[in-house]
Amino acid sequence: MSRLLQTPFLPSVSLPTKTRSSVPGFRVKPRTIPIQAKIREIFMPALSSTMTEGKIVSWVKSEGDKLNKGESVVVVESDKADMDVETFYDGYLAAIMVEEGGVAPVGSAIALLAETEDEIADAKAKASGGGDSKPPPPPPPASPPTPAVESPVAVEKKVAAPVSVKAVAASSVHPASEGGKRIVASPYAKKLAKELKVELAGLVGSGPMGRIVAKDVEAVSAGGGVQAAVAVKEVAAAPGVELGSVVPFTTMQGAVSRNMVESLAVPTFRVGYTITTDALDALYKKIKSKGVTMTALLAKATALALAKHPVVNSSCRDGNSFVYNSSINVAVAVAIDGGLITPVLQNADKVDIYSLSRKWKELVDKARAKQLQPQEYNTGTFTLSNLGMFGVDRFDAILPPGTGAIMAVGASQPSTVATKDGRIGMKNQMQVNVTADHRVIYGADLAQFLQTLASIIEDPKDLTF
Amino acid sequence: MQSALSLSFSQSSLPLANRPFCSSNAAPSFTPRNLRFCGLRREAFGFSPSKQLTSCRFQIQNRRIEISASAGNGAPSKSFDYDLIIIGAGVGGHGAALHAVEKGLKTAIIEGDVVGGTCVNRGCVPSKALLAVSGRMRELQNEHHMKAFGLQVSAAGYDRQGVADHASNLATKIRNNLTNSMKALGVDILTGFGAVLGPQKVKYGDNIITGKDIIIATGSVPFVPKGIEVDGKTVITSDHALKLESVPDWIAIVGSGYIGLEFSDVYTALGSEVTFIEALDQLMPGFDPEISKLAQRVLINPRKIDYHTGVFASKITPAKDGKPVMIELIDAKTKEPKDTLEVDAALIATGRAPFTNGLGLENINVATQRGFIPVDERMRVIDGNGKLVPHLYCIGDANGKLMLAHAASAQGISVVEQVTGTDHVLNHLSIPAACFTHPEISMVGLTEPQAREKAEKEGFKVSIAKTSFKANTKALAENEGEGLAKMIYRPDNGEILGVHIFGLHAADLIHEASNAIALGTRIQEIKLAVHAHPTLSEVVDELFKAAKVDSPASVTAQSVKVAV
């Protein structure tokens, strides 16, 4: 496994570094699927291939709210991350069957969607067997529209995660699969699936062009026993995995594990910095409509700073020499099903912000389809990891082998600060923390790099050229 | 025994331009018998009982070529440059040339490409090299098999280039052997594309030569159905596959005849997954149904192979622009679209097409049939009016009778016999064929359905005898007990109609049966022959012994005569 996952940290999603307004818990968004005409059920989606049940973090909408296709309805916590689930249909959220905090097995109904207001009552009646339906609270209407734009991760999640039968289909993006109508699996994968009784329709392939190959089937089968057992047993009890069970690594986990262990051979150190993001937020607000994403902005800012500090963009592989990399390729860690991957924004210092944003979108789409070509995820010279969307204010990352440094980005949060003119004020600030290979990058290098980065972010006019 | 022989020169055979290696025929209607060994058989005789050619027919004694070499090329007959001109130096042409020299004919052989033809350069020979590798890989990778021997082997791996080199080195070696064997005998090897200018007149390059008799032995090329675009990299024919320039993760093989089957053996041993695309309703359509069923259980089902039967690949587009190889399948009968496959590579093994363009056939009023040159049972070319063209013969894949290297060679020898005054008709039913998978498949004569059809028509009974490799000591010692030998025969007179073997070294075991058929030996005679113990040959011995012949006595007298 090449370097899927060479980054250590958790799923970072896109980089919306900033938790948007209030609610700290961020969410990513996949989608949900209803069934049934008129009154449709909203199912607990399978957000990853290993997910057997999901916990309702919060309902974004309340009973009675009108839903538009594509809107986020609920935030679900899978075994990997929280994700927004959006509806595929217009209608009204008629009845919530699983309350916040509740757990439901994948595929079970968690809410009912009525096509018209009139049907809400019917739906409620229907749901009455299910859960009491009381409109749950956190409908922070502001947060749902969490910029789809800026949460690539979300997208990522979708990818990996077959959301429902239908969604699954969609996830198989092999060109010949005609959008999921056909299953593209290698001969041996088919054979194994039959033997191991694995349903290929639910699988996302890791082979070329998203093809399902033998190891995908094996991975599911290895995790599958557990999965099935849990599903049966657990309906609303403890979330998560079966305690005490031993679960073999999936291929991706194995790769991550190897990379992580390998990283121990590199002497690293960390330098942190707090950066005020008011100006960046303002800029983002201004150009968001042009398709610019926060991820691209951060990558761009980082790349411009790297251009001034080439040593931070260098890499040392043999311990005797190091390379000043000729291009600045910013890898951005993205959580995907069963692990994470680092799509690379190549020449991020040279490409303009709009192209960069489009490129990022394209990469995320490809990652979703598992169609990233190796050069699209293993050519990074510097890595960004962002957990800000989860409200994380600071963390540190493990250095991916083969690169010189990685930057962990926390959430941008309103903070009270003393300003230079002696007053106290509120500013949005985020903390970044760079982990670097001390064989080639020294403390002063990082310090200067961070200073440059801070000045770029605090005065972001250069980002748009 | 008349035809003995010749194994000694197997290496020396040479071919001409294109000899197919075994091809299965392009047309599904044929029973493919492809083959792949090159022919070393010097002569196969058949006899057609109907016309007794009398004893003189079998006059040939065994001789090895090396000996005859001393004879040298004969003197030309008066008015011709040569007694015999052979167009095409493949295995068929080579076999004919050697035999011609032996018979004292002044012989020339014309080759426009490389000596050795398809078999040696792009067929049986290099494929055997790859199969030798795949056989070993299979054994080494089969943990269970190794454990049963008490052997411990750590992970087996291979170097693709090394494997490819083995194949190309073998081809080079065999090609040199062929060339040298002809040179040593004084056969004139003329370089250029040969064409027939008129009766007894041949052109090659800018030269025109005359010959008393002419043999066309131009062979065949891989047949690529329309709609399929071969780029030589991701959509390939056997010509490319034998170079083993890549080992794709997933390769579709169009055609499950000999060529396809052998390549599936190679590719799966090297780690590829294979999808067969077969136009007929079952895989391995040319084989005896019982054998193909068993072969499927052993060669297909447990391996990383799946298949689509009853479908045509109507369109195959090579991989480009990041897209995989796309294969559109349509129902073989209704022609309706059935499926689309996208794979890393596709091997077109749909048989072979005769290579007869540019031969100047129009000069002698010969019209090809789907490219094949029409011939009678003595390989004499038939012209557009249904008349024989004097002094012109066609052997091998170009006539399409039986597209096997050794069949071509046997046909060439048969022709030489005729032009030197000995009438001879080759019995194609006595020509064995083999598929070198692991384990191998071999056969001679009729399949069971063919035999039953014939029996019904001619009013005789058919019986079947079978033996298993599981009962064979040598096979069990090798831990290779999987296999079956089957004989189809007439219980009334003990005639062997067909023998089919699937099992370890089946290709080497078939000759006892093919020789018996060629010589007319009856079961009641051959069953008394002794076989060394313990050997795989006992599988065939058991087969003869298991047969129940009704009234041996009445037939024996007659057959004794025939059998030498």
Short mmCIF file of N, CA, C and O in Angstrom, two decimals, chain B residues 303-344:
data_model
loop_
_atom_site.label_atom_id
_atom_site.label_comp_id
_atom_site.label_asym_id
_atom_site.label_seq_id
_atom_site.Cartn_x
_atom_site.Cartn_y
_atom_site.Cartn_z
N ARG B 303 -9.41 -21.94 -9.68
CA ARG B 303 -8.45 -20.87 -9.94
C ARG B 303 -9.16 -19.52 -9.98
O ARG B 303 -10.37 -19.45 -9.92
N LYS B 304 -8.35 -18.49 -10.11
CA LYS B 304 -8.92 -17.15 -10.09
C LYS B 304 -9.46 -16.81 -11.48
O LYS B 304 -8.98 -15.91 -12.16
N ILE B 305 -10.43 -17.60 -11.88
CA ILE B 305 -10.95 -17.48 -13.24
C ILE B 305 -12.47 -17.45 -13.18
O ILE B 305 -13.08 -18.21 -12.43
N ASP B 306 -13.07 -16.56 -13.91
CA ASP B 306 -14.51 -16.67 -14.11
C ASP B 306 -14.77 -16.63 -15.61
O ASP B 306 -13.81 -16.54 -16.39
N TYR B 307 -16.01 -16.75 -16.02
CA TYR B 307 -16.23 -16.87 -17.46
C TYR B 307 -17.64 -16.44 -17.85
O TYR B 307 -18.55 -16.44 -17.03
N HIS B 308 -17.72 -16.08 -19.09
CA HIS B 308 -19.01 -15.76 -19.69
C HIS B 308 -19.12 -16.68 -20.91
O HIS B 308 -18.25 -16.63 -21.79
N THR B 309 -20.14 -17.48 -20.97
CA THR B 309 -20.28 -18.35 -22.13
C THR B 309 -21.49 -17.91 -22.94
O THR B 309 -22.36 -17.20 -22.44
N GLY B 310 -21.53 -18.34 -24.19
CA GLY B 310 -22.64 -17.96 -25.05
C GLY B 310 -22.64 -16.49 -25.41
O GLY B 310 -23.69 -15.92 -25.71
N VAL B 311 -21.49 -15.87 -25.36
CA VAL B 311 -21.43 -14.44 -25.70
C VAL B 311 -20.25 -14.17 -26.66
O VAL B 311 -19.25 -14.87 -26.64
N PHE B 312 -20.45 -13.16 -27.46
CA PHE B 312 -19.38 -12.68 -28.33
C PHE B 312 -18.85 -11.39 -27.74
O PHE B 312 -19.63 -10.59 -27.21
N ALA B 313 -17.57 -11.17 -27.91
CA ALA B 313 -17.02 -9.85 -27.57
C ALA B 313 -17.19 -9.03 -28.84
O ALA B 313 -16.45 -9.19 -29.79
N SER B 314 -18.21 -8.20 -28.85
CA SER B 314 -18.51 -7.48 -30.09
C SER B 314 -17.60 -6.29 -30.27
O SER B 314 -17.39 -5.82 -31.37
N LYS B 315 -17.09 -5.79 -29.15
CA LYS B 315 -16.22 -4.64 -29.29
C LYS B 315 -15.22 -4.65 -28.14
O LYS B 315 -15.60 -4.81 -26.99
N ILE B 316 -13.97 -4.48 -28.48
CA ILE B 316 -12.96 -4.40 -27.42
C ILE B 316 -12.08 -3.19 -27.71
O ILE B 316 -11.53 -3.05 -28.80
N THR B 317 -12.01 -2.31 -26.75
CA THR B 317 -11.22 -1.09 -26.91
C THR B 317 -10.04 -1.14 -25.95
O THR B 317 -10.23 -1.40 -24.77
N PRO B 318 -8.86 -0.90 -26.45
CA PRO B 318 -7.68 -0.93 -25.57
C PRO B 318 -7.77 0.14 -24.50
O PRO B 318 -8.51 1.12 -24.64
N ALA B 319 -7.00 -0.06 -23.46
CA ALA B 319 -6.97 0.93 -22.38
C ALA B 319 -6.32 2.21 -22.90
O ALA B 319 -5.31 2.16 -23.58
N LYS B 320 -6.96 3.32 -22.63
CA LYS B 320 -6.29 4.60 -22.92
C LYS B 320 -6.93 5.70 -22.11
O LYS B 320 -8.05 5.54 -21.63
N ASP B 321 -6.23 6.78 -22.01
CA ASP B 321 -6.71 7.93 -21.25
C ASP B 321 -7.19 7.52 -19.86
O ASP B 321 -8.23 7.98 -19.40
N GLY B 322 -6.49 6.66 -19.24
CA GLY B 322 -6.86 6.28 -17.88
C GLY B 322 -8.05 5.35 -17.79
O GLY B 322 -8.48 4.98 -16.71
N LYS B 323 -8.59 4.99 -18.94
CA LYS B 323 -9.72 4.05 -18.89
C LYS B 323 -9.20 2.64 -19.09
O LYS B 323 -8.21 2.42 -19.77
N PRO B 324 -9.91 1.68 -18.51
CA PRO B 324 -9.44 0.30 -18.67
C PRO B 324 -9.83 -0.23 -20.05
O PRO B 324 -10.47 0.47 -20.83
N VAL B 325 -9.45 -1.46 -20.30
CA VAL B 325 -9.88 -2.12 -21.53
C VAL B 325 -11.38 -2.36 -21.41
O VAL B 325 -11.85 -2.90 -20.40
N MET B 326 -12.13 -1.95 -22.41
CA MET B 326 -13.58 -2.12 -22.34
C MET B 326 -13.98 -3.23 -23.30
O MET B 326 -13.57 -3.23 -24.45
N ILE B 327 -14.80 -4.12 -22.80
CA ILE B 327 -15.25 -5.23 -23.64
C ILE B 327 -16.76 -5.26 -23.65
O ILE B 327 -17.39 -5.35 -22.59
N GLU B 328 -17.33 -5.16 -24.81
CA GLU B 328 -18.79 -5.25 -24.89
C GLU B 328 -19.17 -6.67 -25.28
O GLU B 328 -18.66 -7.21 -26.25
N LEU B 329 -20.05 -7.24 -24.50
CA LEU B 329 -20.48 -8.61 -24.78
C LEU B 329 -21.89 -8.60 -25.34
O LEU B 329 -22.76 -7.89 -24.83
N ILE B 330 -22.10 -9.40 -26.37
CA ILE B 330 -23.46 -9.56 -26.86
C ILE B 330 -23.80 -11.04 -26.85
O ILE B 330 -22.92 -11.89 -26.91
N ASP B 331 -25.07 -11.31 -26.76
CA ASP B 331 -25.51 -12.69 -26.75
C ASP B 331 -25.13 -13.33 -28.08
O ASP B 331 -25.34 -12.74 -29.14
N ALA B 332 -24.57 -14.53 -28.02
CA ALA B 332 -24.09 -15.15 -29.25
C ALA B 332 -25.24 -15.46 -30.19
O ALA B 332 -25.07 -15.52 -31.40
N LYS B 333 -26.41 -15.66 -29.64
CA LYS B 333 -27.53 -16.02 -30.51
C LYS B 333 -28.38 -14.81 -30.87
O LYS B 333 -28.63 -14.52 -32.04
N THR B 334 -28.83 -14.11 -29.86
CA THR B 334 -29.75 -13.00 -30.15
C THR B 334 -29.03 -11.72 -30.55
O THR B 334 -29.64 -10.80 -31.05
N LYS B 335 -27.74 -11.69 -30.30
CA LYS B 335 -26.92 -10.50 -30.60
C LYS B 335 -27.28 -9.29 -29.74
O LYS B 335 -26.95 -8.17 -30.06
N GLU B 336 -28.03 -9.54 -28.71
CA GLU B 336 -28.37 -8.41 -27.86
C GLU B 336 -27.25 -8.13 -26.87
O GLU B 336 -26.58 -9.05 -26.42
N PRO B 337 -27.07 -6.87 -26.54
CA PRO B 337 -26.01 -6.53 -25.59
C PRO B 337 -26.26 -7.24 -24.27
O PRO B 337 -27.40 -7.29 -23.80
N LYS B 338 -25.23 -7.82 -23.72
CA LYS B 338 -25.43 -8.54 -22.47
C LYS B 338 -24.71 -7.94 -21.30
O LYS B 338 -25.18 -7.96 -20.19
N ASP B 339 -23.52 -7.44 -21.56
CA ASP B 339 -22.72 -7.03 -20.42
C ASP B 339 -21.55 -6.20 -20.94
O ASP B 339 -21.26 -6.21 -22.13
N THR B 340 -20.95 -5.50 -20.04
CA THR B 340 -19.73 -4.79 -20.40
C THR B 340 -18.70 -5.14 -19.35
O THR B 340 -19.00 -5.17 -18.17
N LEU B 341 -17.51 -5.44 -19.81
CA LEU B 341 -16.45 -5.75 -18.86
C LEU B 341 -15.38 -4.69 -18.99
O LEU B 341 -15.17 -4.15 -20.07
N GLU B 342 -14.71 -4.41 -17.91
CA GLU B 342 -13.58 -3.51 -18.02
C GLU B 342 -12.47 -4.20 -17.26
O GLU B 342 -12.61 -4.51 -16.10
N VAL B 343 -11.41 -4.46 -17.99
CA VAL B 343 -10.33 -5.26 -17.44
C VAL B 343 -9.02 -4.57 -17.76
O VAL B 343 -9.00 -3.54 -18.44
N ASP B 344 -7.94 -5.15 -17.27
CA ASP B 344 -6.64 -4.52 -17.51
C ASP B 344 -6.06 -4.91 -18.86
O ASP B 344 -5.24 -4.19 -19.41
#
